[in-house]
mmCIF file of C-alpha atoms in Angstrom:
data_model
loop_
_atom_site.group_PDB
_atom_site.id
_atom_site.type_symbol
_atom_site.label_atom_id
_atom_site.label_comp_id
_atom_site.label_asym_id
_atom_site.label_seq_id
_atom_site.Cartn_x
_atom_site.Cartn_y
_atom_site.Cartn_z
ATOM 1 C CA UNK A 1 102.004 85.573 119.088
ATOM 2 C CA UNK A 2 102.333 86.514 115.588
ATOM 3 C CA UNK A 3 98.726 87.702 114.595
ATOM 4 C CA UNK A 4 98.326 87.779 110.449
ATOM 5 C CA UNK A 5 94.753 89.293 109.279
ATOM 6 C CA UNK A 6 93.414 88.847 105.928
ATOM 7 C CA UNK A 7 90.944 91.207 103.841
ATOM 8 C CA UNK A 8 89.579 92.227 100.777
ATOM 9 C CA UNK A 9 87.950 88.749 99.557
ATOM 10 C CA UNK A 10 84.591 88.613 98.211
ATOM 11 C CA UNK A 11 82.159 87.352 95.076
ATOM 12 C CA UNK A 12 83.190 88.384 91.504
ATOM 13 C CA UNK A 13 82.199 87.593 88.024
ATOM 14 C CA UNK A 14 84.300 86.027 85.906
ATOM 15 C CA UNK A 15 86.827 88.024 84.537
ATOM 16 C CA UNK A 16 86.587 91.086 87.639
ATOM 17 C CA UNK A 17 89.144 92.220 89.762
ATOM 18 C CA UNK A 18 90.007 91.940 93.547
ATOM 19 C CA UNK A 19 92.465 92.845 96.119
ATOM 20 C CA UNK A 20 93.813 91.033 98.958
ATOM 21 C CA UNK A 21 95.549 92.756 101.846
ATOM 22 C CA UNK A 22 96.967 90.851 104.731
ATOM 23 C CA UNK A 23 98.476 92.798 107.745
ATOM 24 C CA UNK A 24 100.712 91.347 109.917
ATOM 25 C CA UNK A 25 101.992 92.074 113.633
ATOM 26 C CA UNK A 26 105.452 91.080 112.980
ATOM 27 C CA UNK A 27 107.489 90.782 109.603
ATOM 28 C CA UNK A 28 109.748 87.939 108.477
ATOM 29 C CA UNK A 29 111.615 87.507 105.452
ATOM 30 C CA UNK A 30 109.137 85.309 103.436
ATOM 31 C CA UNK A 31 104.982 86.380 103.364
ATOM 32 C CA UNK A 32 103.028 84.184 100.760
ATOM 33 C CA UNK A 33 99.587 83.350 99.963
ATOM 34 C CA UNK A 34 97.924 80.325 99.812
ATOM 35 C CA UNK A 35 94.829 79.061 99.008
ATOM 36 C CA UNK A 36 92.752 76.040 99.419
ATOM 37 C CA UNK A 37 89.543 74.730 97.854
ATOM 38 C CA UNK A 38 86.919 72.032 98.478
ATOM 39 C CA UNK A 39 88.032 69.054 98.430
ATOM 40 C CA UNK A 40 91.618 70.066 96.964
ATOM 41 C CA UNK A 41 94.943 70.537 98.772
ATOM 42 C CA UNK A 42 96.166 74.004 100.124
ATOM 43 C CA UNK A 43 98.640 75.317 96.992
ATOM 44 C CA UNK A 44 100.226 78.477 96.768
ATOM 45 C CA UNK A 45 99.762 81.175 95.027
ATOM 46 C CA UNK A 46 102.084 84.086 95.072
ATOM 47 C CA UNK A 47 105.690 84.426 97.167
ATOM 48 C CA UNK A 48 107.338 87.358 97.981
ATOM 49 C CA UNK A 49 110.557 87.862 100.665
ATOM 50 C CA UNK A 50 111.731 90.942 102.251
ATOM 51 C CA UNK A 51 113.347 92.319 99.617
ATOM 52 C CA UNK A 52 110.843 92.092 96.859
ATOM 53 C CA UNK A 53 111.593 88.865 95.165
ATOM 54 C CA UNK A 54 108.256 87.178 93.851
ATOM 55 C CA UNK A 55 107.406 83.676 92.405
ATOM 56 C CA UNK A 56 103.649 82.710 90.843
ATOM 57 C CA UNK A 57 101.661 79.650 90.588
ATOM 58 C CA UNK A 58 101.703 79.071 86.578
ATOM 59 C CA UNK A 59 97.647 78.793 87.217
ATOM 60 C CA UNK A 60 97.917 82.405 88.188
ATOM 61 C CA UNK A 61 100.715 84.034 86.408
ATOM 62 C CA UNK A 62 100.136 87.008 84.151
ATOM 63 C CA UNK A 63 96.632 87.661 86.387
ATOM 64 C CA UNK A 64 98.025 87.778 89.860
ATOM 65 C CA UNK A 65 100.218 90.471 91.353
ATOM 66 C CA UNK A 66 101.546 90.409 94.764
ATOM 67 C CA UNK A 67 103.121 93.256 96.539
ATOM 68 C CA UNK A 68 104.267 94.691 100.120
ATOM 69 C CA UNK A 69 104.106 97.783 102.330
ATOM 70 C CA UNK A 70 107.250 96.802 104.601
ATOM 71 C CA UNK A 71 106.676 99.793 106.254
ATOM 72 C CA UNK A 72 103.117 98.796 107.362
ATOM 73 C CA UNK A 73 103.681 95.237 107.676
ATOM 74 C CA UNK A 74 101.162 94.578 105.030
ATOM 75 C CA UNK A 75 100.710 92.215 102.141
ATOM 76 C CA UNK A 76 99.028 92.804 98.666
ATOM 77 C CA UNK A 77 97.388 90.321 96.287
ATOM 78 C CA UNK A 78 95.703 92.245 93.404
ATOM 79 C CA UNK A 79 94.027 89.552 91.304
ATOM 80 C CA UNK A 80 92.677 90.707 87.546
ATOM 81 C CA UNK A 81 90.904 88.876 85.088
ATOM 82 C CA UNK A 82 89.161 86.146 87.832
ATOM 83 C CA UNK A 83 88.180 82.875 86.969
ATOM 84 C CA UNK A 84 85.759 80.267 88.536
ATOM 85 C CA UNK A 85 88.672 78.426 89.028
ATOM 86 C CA UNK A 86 90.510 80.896 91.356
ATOM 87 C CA UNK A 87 87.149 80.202 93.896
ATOM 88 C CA UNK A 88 88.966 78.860 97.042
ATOM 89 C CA UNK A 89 89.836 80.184 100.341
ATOM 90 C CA UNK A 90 92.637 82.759 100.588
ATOM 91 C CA UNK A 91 95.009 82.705 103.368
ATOM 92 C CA UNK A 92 98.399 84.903 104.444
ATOM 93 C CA UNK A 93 100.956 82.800 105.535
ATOM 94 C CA UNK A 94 104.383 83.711 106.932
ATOM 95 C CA UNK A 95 107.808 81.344 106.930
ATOM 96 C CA UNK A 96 110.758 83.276 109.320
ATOM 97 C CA UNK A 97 113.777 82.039 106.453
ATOM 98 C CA UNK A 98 115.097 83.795 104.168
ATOM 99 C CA UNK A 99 113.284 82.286 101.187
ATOM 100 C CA UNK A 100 109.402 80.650 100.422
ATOM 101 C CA UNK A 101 109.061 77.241 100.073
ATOM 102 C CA UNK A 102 106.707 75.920 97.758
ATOM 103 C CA UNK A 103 104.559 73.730 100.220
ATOM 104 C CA UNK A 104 102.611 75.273 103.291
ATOM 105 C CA UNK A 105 104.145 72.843 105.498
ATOM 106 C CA UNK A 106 106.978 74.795 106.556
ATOM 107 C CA UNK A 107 105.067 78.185 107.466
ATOM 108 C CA UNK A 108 104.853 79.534 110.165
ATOM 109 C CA UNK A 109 101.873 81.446 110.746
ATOM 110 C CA UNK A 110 98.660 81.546 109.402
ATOM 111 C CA UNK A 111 95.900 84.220 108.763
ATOM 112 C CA UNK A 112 92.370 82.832 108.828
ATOM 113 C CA UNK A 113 91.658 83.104 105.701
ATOM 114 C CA UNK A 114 89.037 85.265 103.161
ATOM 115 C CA UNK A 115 86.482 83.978 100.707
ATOM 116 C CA UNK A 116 86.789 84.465 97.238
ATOM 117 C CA UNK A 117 84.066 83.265 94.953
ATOM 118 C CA UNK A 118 84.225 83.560 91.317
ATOM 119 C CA UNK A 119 80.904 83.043 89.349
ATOM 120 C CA UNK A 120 80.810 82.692 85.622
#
């Protein structure tokens, strides 16, 4: 019942800027995103619980920033300095603990995803 909708994705140069909203119907303690290229497993790529604690992807650290709007049930990835590597499919995902695990086997709920290409 949980409905999670993502926005924001798009095609970038190398070395632009986007930002990735995801709004949510319901809150729980951990929101993260994920993404998930061709022919590569689904990894994450930013964590953050209720309370504001956050945890990067090294591949993304320093260039990634996520944030919330607990208020609005609604999720922010700003992501600076892009690279062709960061091309992938971006999805919200929700896990109803108290902390994010690491792997996307253990969320909940799933957004359906937005594009983000990165040309060089």
């Amino acid at each position: 019942q949980v409905q999670l909708v993502e926005s924001g994705g798009g095609s970038v140069q190398a070395e632009g800027s986007l930002r990735l909203s995801c709004v949510a119907s319901a809150y729980s303690w951990c929101m993260a995103w994920f993404r998930q290229a061709p022919g590569k497993e689904r990894e994450g790529v930013a964590y953050i619980t209720r309370g504001g604690t956050t945890r990067y992807a090294d591949s993304v650290k320093g260039r990634f920033t996520i944030s919330q709007d607990n208020a609005k049930n609604t999720m922010y990835l700003q992501m600076s300095s892009l690279k062709p590597e960061d091309t992938a499919m971006y999805y919200c995902a929700l896990f109803r603990n108290s902390w994010c695990p690491d792997g996307p086997s253990a969320y909940n709920y799933w957004g359906q995803g937005t594009q983000v290409t990165v040309s060089s």
